[in-house]
CSV table of C-alpha atoms and ligand atoms in Angstrom, one decimal:
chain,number,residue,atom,x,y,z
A,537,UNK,CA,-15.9,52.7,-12.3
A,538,UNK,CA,-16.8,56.4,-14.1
A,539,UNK,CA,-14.7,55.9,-17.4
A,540,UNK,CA,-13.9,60.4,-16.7
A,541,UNK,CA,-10.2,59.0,-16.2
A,542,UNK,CA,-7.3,59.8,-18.0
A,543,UNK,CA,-5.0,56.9,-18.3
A,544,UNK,CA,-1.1,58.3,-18.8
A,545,UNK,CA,2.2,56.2,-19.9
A,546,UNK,CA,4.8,58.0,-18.5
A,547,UNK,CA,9.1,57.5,-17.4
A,548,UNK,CA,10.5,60.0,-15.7
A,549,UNK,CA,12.2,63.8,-16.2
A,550,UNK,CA,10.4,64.4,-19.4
A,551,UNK,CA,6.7,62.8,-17.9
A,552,UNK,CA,7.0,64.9,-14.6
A,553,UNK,CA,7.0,68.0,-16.4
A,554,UNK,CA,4.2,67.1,-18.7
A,555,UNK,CA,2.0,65.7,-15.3
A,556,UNK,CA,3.1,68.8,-13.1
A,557,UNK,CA,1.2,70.5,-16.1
A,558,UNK,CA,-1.8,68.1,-15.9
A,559,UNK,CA,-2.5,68.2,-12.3
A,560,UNK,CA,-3.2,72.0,-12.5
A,561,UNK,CA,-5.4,71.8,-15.3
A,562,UNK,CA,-7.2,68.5,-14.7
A,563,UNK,CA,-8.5,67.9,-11.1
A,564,UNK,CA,-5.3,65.4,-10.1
A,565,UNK,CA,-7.4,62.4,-9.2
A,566,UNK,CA,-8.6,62.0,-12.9
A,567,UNK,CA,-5.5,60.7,-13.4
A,568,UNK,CA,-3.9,57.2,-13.8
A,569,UNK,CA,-0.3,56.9,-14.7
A,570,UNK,CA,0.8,53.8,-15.5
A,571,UNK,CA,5.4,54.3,-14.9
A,572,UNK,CA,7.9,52.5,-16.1
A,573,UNK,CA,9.9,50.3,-13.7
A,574,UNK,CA,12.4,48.9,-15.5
A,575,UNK,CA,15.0,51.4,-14.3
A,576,UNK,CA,14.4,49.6,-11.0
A,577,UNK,CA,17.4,49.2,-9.2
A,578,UNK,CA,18.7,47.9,-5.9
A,579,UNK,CA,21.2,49.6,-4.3
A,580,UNK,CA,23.1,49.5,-0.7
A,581,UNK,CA,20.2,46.5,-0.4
A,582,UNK,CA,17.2,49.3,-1.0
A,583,UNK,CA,14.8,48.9,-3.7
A,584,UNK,CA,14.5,52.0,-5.6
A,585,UNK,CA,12.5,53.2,-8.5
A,586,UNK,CA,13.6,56.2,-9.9
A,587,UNK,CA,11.1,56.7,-12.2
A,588,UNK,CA,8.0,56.1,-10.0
A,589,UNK,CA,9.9,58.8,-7.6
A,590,UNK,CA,10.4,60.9,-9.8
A,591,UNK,CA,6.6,61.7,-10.4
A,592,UNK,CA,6.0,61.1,-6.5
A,593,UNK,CA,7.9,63.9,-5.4
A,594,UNK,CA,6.4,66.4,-8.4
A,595,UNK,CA,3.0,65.2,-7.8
A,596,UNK,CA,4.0,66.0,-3.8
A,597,UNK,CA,5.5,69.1,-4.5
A,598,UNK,CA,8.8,68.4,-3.0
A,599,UNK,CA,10.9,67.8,-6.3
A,600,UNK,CA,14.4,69.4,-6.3
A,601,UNK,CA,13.0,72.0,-9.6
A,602,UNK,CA,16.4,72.4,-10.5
A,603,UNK,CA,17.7,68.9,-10.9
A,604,UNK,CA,14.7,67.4,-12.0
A,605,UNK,CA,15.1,64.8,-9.7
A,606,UNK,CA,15.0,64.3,-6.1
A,607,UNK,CA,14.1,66.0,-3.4
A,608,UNK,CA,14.4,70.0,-2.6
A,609,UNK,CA,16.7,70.5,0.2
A,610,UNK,CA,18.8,67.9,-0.1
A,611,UNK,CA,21.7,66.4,2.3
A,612,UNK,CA,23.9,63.7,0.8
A,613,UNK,CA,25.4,62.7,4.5
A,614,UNK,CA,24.6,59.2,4.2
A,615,UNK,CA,25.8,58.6,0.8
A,616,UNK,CA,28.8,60.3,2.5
A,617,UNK,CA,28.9,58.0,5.6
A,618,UNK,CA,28.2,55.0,2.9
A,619,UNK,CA,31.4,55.7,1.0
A,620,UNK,CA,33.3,54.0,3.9
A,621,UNK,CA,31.9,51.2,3.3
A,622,UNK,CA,31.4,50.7,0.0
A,623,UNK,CA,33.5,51.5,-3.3
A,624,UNK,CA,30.9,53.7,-5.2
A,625,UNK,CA,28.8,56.4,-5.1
A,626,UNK,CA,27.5,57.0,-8.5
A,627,UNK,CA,24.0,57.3,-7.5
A,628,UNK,CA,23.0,60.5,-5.8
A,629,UNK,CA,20.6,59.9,-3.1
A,630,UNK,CA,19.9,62.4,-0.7
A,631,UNK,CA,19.1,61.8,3.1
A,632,UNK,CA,15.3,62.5,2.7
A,633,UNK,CA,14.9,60.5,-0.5
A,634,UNK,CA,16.4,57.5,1.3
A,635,UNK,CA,13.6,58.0,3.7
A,636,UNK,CA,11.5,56.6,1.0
A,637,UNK,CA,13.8,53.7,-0.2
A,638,UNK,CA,13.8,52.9,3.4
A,639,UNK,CA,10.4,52.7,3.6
A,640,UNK,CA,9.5,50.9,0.2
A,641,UNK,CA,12.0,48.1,1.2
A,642,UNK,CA,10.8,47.6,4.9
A,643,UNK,CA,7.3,47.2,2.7
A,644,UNK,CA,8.6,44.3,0.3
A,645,UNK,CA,10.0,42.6,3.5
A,646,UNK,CA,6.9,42.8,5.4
A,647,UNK,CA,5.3,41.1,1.6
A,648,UNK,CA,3.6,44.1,-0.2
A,649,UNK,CA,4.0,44.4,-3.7
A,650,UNK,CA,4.8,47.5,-5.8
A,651,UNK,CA,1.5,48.5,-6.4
A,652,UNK,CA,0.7,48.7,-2.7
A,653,UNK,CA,3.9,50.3,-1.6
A,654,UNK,CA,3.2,53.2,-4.1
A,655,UNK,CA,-0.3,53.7,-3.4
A,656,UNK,CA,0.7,54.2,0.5
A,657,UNK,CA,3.8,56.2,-0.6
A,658,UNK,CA,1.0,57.9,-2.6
A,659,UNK,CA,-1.4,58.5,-0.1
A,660,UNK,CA,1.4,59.5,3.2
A,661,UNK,CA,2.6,62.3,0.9
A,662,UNK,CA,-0.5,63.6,-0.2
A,663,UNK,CA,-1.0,62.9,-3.8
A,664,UNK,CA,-4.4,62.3,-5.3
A,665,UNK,CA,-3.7,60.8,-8.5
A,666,UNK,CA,-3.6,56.6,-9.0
A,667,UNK,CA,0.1,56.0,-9.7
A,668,UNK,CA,0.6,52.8,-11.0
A,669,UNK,CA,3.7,50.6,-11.5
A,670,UNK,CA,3.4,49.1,-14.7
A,671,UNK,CA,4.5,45.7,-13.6
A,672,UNK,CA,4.8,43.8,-10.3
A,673,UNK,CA,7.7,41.7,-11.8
A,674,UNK,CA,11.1,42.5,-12.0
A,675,UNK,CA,12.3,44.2,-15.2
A,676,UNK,CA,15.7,45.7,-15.6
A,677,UNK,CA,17.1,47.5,-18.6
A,678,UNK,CA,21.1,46.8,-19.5
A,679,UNK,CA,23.1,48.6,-21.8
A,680,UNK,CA,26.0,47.5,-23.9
A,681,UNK,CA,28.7,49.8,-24.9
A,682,UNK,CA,31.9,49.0,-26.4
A,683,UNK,CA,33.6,48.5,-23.3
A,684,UNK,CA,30.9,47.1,-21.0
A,685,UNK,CA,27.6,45.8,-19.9
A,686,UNK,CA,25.8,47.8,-17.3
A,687,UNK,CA,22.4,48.7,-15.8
A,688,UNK,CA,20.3,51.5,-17.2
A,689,UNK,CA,21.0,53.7,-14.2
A,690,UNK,CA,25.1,53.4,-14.5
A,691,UNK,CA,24.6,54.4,-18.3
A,692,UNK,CA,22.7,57.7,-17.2
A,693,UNK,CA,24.3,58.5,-14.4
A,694,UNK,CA,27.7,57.4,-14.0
A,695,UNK,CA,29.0,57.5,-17.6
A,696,UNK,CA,26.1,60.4,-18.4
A,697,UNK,CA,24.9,58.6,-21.8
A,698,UNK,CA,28.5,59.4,-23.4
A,699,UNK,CA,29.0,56.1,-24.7
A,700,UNK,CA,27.5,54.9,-28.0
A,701,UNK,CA,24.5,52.2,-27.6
A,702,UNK,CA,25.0,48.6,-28.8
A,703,UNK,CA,22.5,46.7,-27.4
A,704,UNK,CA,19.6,47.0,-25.3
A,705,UNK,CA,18.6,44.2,-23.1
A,706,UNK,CA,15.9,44.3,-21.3
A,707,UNK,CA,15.9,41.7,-18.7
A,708,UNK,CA,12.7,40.0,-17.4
A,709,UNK,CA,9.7,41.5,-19.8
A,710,UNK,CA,8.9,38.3,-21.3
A,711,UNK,CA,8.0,37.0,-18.4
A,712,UNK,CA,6.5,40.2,-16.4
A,713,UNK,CA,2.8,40.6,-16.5
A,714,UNK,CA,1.7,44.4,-16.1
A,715,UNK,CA,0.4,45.5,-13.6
A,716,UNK,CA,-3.3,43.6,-13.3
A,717,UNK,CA,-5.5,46.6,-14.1
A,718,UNK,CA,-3.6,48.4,-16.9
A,719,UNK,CA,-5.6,46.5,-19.4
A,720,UNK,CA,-8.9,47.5,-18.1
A,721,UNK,CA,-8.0,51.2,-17.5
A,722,UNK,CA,-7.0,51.2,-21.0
A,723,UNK,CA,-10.2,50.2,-22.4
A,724,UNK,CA,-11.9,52.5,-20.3
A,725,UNK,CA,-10.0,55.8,-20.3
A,726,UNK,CA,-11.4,58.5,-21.4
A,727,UNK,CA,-8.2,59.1,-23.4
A,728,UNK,CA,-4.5,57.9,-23.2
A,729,UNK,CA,-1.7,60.2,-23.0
A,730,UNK,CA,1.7,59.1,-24.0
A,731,UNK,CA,4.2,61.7,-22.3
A,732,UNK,CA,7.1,63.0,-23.6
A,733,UNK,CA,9.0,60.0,-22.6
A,734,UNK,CA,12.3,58.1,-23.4
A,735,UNK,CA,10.1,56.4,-26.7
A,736,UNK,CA,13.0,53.0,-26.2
A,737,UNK,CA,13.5,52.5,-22.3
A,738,UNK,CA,10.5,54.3,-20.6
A,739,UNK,CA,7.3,54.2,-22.9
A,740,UNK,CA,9.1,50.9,-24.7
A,741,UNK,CA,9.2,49.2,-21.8
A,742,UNK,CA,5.6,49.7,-20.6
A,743,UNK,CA,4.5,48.6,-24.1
A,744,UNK,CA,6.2,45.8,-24.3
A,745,UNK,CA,4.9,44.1,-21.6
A,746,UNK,CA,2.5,41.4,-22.4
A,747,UNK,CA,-1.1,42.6,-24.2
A,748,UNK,CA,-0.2,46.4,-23.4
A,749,UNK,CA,0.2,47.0,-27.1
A,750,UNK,CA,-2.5,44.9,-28.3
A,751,UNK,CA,-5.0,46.6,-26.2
A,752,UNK,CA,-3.7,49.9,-27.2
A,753,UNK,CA,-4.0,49.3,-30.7
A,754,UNK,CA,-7.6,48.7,-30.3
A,755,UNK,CA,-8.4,51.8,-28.8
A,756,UNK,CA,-5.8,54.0,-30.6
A,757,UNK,CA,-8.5,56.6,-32.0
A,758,UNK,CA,-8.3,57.9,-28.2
A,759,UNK,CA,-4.7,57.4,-27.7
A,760,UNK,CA,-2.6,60.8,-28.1
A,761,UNK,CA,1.5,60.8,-28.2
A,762,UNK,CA,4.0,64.0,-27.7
A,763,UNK,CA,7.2,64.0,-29.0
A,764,UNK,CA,9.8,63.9,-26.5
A,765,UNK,CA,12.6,64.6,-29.4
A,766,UNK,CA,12.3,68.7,-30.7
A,767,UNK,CA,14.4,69.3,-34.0
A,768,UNK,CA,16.1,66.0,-34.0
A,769,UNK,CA,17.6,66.3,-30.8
A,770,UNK,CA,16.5,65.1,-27.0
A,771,UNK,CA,15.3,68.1,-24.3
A,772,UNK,CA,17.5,65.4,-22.3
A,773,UNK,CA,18.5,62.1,-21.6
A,774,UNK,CA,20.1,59.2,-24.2
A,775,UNK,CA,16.6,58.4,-26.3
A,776,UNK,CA,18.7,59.4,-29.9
A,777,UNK,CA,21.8,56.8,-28.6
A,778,UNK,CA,18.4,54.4,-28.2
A,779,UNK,CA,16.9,55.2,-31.1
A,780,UNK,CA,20.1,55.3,-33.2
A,781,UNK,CA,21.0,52.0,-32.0
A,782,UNK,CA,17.6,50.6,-32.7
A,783,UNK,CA,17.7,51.8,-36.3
A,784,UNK,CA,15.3,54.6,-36.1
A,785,UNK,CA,15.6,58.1,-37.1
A,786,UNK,CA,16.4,60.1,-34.3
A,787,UNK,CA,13.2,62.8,-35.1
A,788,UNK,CA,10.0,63.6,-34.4
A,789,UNK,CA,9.0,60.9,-37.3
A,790,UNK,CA,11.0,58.8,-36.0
A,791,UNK,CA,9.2,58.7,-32.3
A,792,UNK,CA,5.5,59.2,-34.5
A,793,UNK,CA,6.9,55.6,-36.6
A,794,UNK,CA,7.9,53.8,-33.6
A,795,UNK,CA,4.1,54.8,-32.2
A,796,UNK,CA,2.3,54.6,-35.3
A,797,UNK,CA,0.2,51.2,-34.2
A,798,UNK,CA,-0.9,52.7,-31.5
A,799,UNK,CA,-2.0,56.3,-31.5
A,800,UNK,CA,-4.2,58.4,-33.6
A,801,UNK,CA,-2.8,61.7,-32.1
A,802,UNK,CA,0.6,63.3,-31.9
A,803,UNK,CA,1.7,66.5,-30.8
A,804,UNK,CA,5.4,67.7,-32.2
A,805,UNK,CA,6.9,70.7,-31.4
A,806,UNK,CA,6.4,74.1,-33.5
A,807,UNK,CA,10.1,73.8,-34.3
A,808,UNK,CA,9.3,70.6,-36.5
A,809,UNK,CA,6.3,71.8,-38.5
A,810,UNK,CA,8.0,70.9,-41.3
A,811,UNK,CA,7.2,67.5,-40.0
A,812,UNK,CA,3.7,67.3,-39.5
A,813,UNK,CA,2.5,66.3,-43.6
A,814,UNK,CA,5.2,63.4,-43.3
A,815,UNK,CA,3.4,62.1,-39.9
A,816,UNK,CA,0.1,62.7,-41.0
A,817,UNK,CA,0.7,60.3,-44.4
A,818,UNK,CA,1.5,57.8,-41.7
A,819,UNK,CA,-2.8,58.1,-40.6
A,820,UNK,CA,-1.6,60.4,-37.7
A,821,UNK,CA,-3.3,63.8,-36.4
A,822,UNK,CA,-0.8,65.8,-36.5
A,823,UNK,CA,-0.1,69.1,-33.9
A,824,UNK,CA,2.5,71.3,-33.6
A,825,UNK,CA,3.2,73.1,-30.5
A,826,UNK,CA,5.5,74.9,-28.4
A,827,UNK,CA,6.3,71.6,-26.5
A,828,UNK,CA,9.8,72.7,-24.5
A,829,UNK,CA,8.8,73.0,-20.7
A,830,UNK,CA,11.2,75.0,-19.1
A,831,UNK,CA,8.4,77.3,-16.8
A,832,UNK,CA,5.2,76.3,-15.3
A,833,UNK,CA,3.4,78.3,-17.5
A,834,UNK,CA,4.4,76.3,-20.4
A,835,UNK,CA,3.7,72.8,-18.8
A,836,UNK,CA,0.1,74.1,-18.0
A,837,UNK,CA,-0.3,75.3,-21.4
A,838,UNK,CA,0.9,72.2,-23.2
A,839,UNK,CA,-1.5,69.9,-20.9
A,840,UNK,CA,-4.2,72.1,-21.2
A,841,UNK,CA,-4.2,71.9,-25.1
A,842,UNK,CA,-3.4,68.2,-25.4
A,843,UNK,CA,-6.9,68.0,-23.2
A,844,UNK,CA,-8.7,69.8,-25.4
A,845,UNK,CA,-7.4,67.6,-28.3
A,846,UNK,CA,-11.0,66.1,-29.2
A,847,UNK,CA,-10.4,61.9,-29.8
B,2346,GDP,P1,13.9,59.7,-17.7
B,2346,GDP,O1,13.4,58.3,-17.5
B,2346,GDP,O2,14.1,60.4,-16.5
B,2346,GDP,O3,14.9,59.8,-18.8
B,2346,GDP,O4,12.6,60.5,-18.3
B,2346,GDP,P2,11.6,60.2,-19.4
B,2346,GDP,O5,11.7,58.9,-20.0
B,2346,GDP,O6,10.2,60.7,-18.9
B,2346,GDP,O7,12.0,61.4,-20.4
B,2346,GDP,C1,13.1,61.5,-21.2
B,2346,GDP,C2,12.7,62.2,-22.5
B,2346,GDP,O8,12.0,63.4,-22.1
B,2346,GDP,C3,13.9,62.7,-23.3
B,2346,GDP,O9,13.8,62.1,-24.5
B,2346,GDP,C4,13.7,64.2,-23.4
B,2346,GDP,O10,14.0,64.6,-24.7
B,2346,GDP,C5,12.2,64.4,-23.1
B,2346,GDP,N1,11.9,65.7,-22.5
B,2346,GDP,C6,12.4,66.2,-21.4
B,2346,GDP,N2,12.0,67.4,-21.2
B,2346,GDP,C7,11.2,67.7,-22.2
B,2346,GDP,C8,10.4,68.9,-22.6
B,2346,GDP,O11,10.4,69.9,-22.0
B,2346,GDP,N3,9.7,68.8,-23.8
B,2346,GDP,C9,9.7,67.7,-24.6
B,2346,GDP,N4,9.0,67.7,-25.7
B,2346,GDP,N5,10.4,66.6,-24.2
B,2346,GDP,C10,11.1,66.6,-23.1
């Protein structure tokens, strides 16, 4: 295997941007991207992974743009129809995204595993880039709040990360193995990119899977971060209820501390330059950057200069 590859740690919202960026600057099949699944969640008795579908359908070109998530177009007539028969319907999912839920549980009854299912997923819609699960075990995240314990999904989406964090659990990484050729992608990358993630439930996750951070520490001169928090605040999403509840300053030195045995490179937004001497007394290359991606233009511009960073 040509070691041209880029290998990428990504979640969801904040990694789709950053990748719909990458794909029009790198040729897509370059890339790797290693997702989270430990938002994985069955529902209605269909396996979904919201992160891994999240990048599907931007790498596909068939993302809802405005939500983030999804697909364009939507219908909600099922989740309609399915209200009669069951007593929630917290989880939006449209009639053309349950096509693929469909589809990816048919798949684990007929005995593929997630990396299969993804890669044909991949390959019916198009996509040219290697998207890889980062585990073929089952890993869930829970939540604690004051009044109850819940999956990762019901915290974001049904309660919209109101409730302050007590505890994160999550469920099944001690014993998960990643996925079996994250290990040798890492040593052979040409560089690593850690997206603009949820640093606690999305890149976490991934790295704490058994030997993920071990072998990233050994290659960390080539491993380059980007802060998903901008002026001590998230673009979206609960990462500063995560990070507050784990302890850790809810900035872009707090994401660069939480990453600093692994990477060698991190990009922080312009807004934070006051940052970058504090990061860079922690051994860290430090960047600053307009890092908000709110057009196209501005995804391609932030890919295109983290690819030119020189590891
Ligand atoms: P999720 O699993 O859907 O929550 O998505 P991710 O884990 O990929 O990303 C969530 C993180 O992405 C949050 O901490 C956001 O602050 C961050 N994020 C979202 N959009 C942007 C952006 O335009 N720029 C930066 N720097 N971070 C972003």
């Amino acid at each position: 295997m040509s070691n041209n590859y880029y290998l990428i740690l990504a979640g969801g919202v904040g990694a789709a941007k950053f990748i719909e960026g990458l794909a029009n600057v790198v040729d897509p099949s370059l890339l790797k991207i290693v997702i989270n699944t430990g938002d994985d969640i069955e529902l209605y008795g269909l396996k979904i992974c919201p992160d891994i579908d999240i990048i599907t359908y931007t790498l596909a070109n068939i993302i809802d743009k405005q939500k983030g998530w999804g697909v364009q177009d939507e219908s909600f007539n099922c989740l309609n129809a399915l209200t009669k028969f069951y007593d929630f319907k917290w989880f939006n999912l449209g009639d053309k995204d349950l096509a693929t839920h469909i589809f990816r549980t048919d798949l684990f009854k007929k005995g593929y595993n997630k990396t299969e299912i993804t890669s044909i997923i991949c390959k019916r819609l198009g996509i040219k880039s290697q998207l890889i699960p980062m585990s073929n075990d089952d890993v869930q995240t829970f939540i604690r709040t004051k009044t109850e314990t819940m999956h990762f999904e019901k915290y974001y989406i049904k309660y919209q990360c109101e409730p302050d964090v007590l505890e994160i659990s999550i469920h099944g990484i001690d014993k998960a193995k990643p996925e079996k050729h994250i290990i040798e992608y890492i040593k052979g990358a040409k560089k690593i990119i850690i997206c603009p993630s949820n640093p606690i439930v999305s890149i976490g996750t991934i790295l704490g899977l058994y030997g993920i951070k071990n072998a990233l520490k050994k290659v960390k001169h080539k491993v380059i971060g980007i802060s998903p928090i901008i002026e001590g605040a998230t673009v979206k999403g609960p990462a500063d209820k995560l990070m507050k509840c784990l302890g850790l300053e809810v900035s872009c030195i707090g994401v660069a501390n939480y990453y600093k045995e692994i990477l060698s490179h991190f990009v922080i937004d312009n807004r934070d330059g006051e940052s970058k001497p504090e990061i860079e007394d922690l051994g860290i290359h430090t960047y600053c950057y307009d890092t908000l991606m709110d057009s196209i233009e501005k995804k391609k511009a932030l890919a295109q200069f983290v690819i030119n960073i020189e590891v």
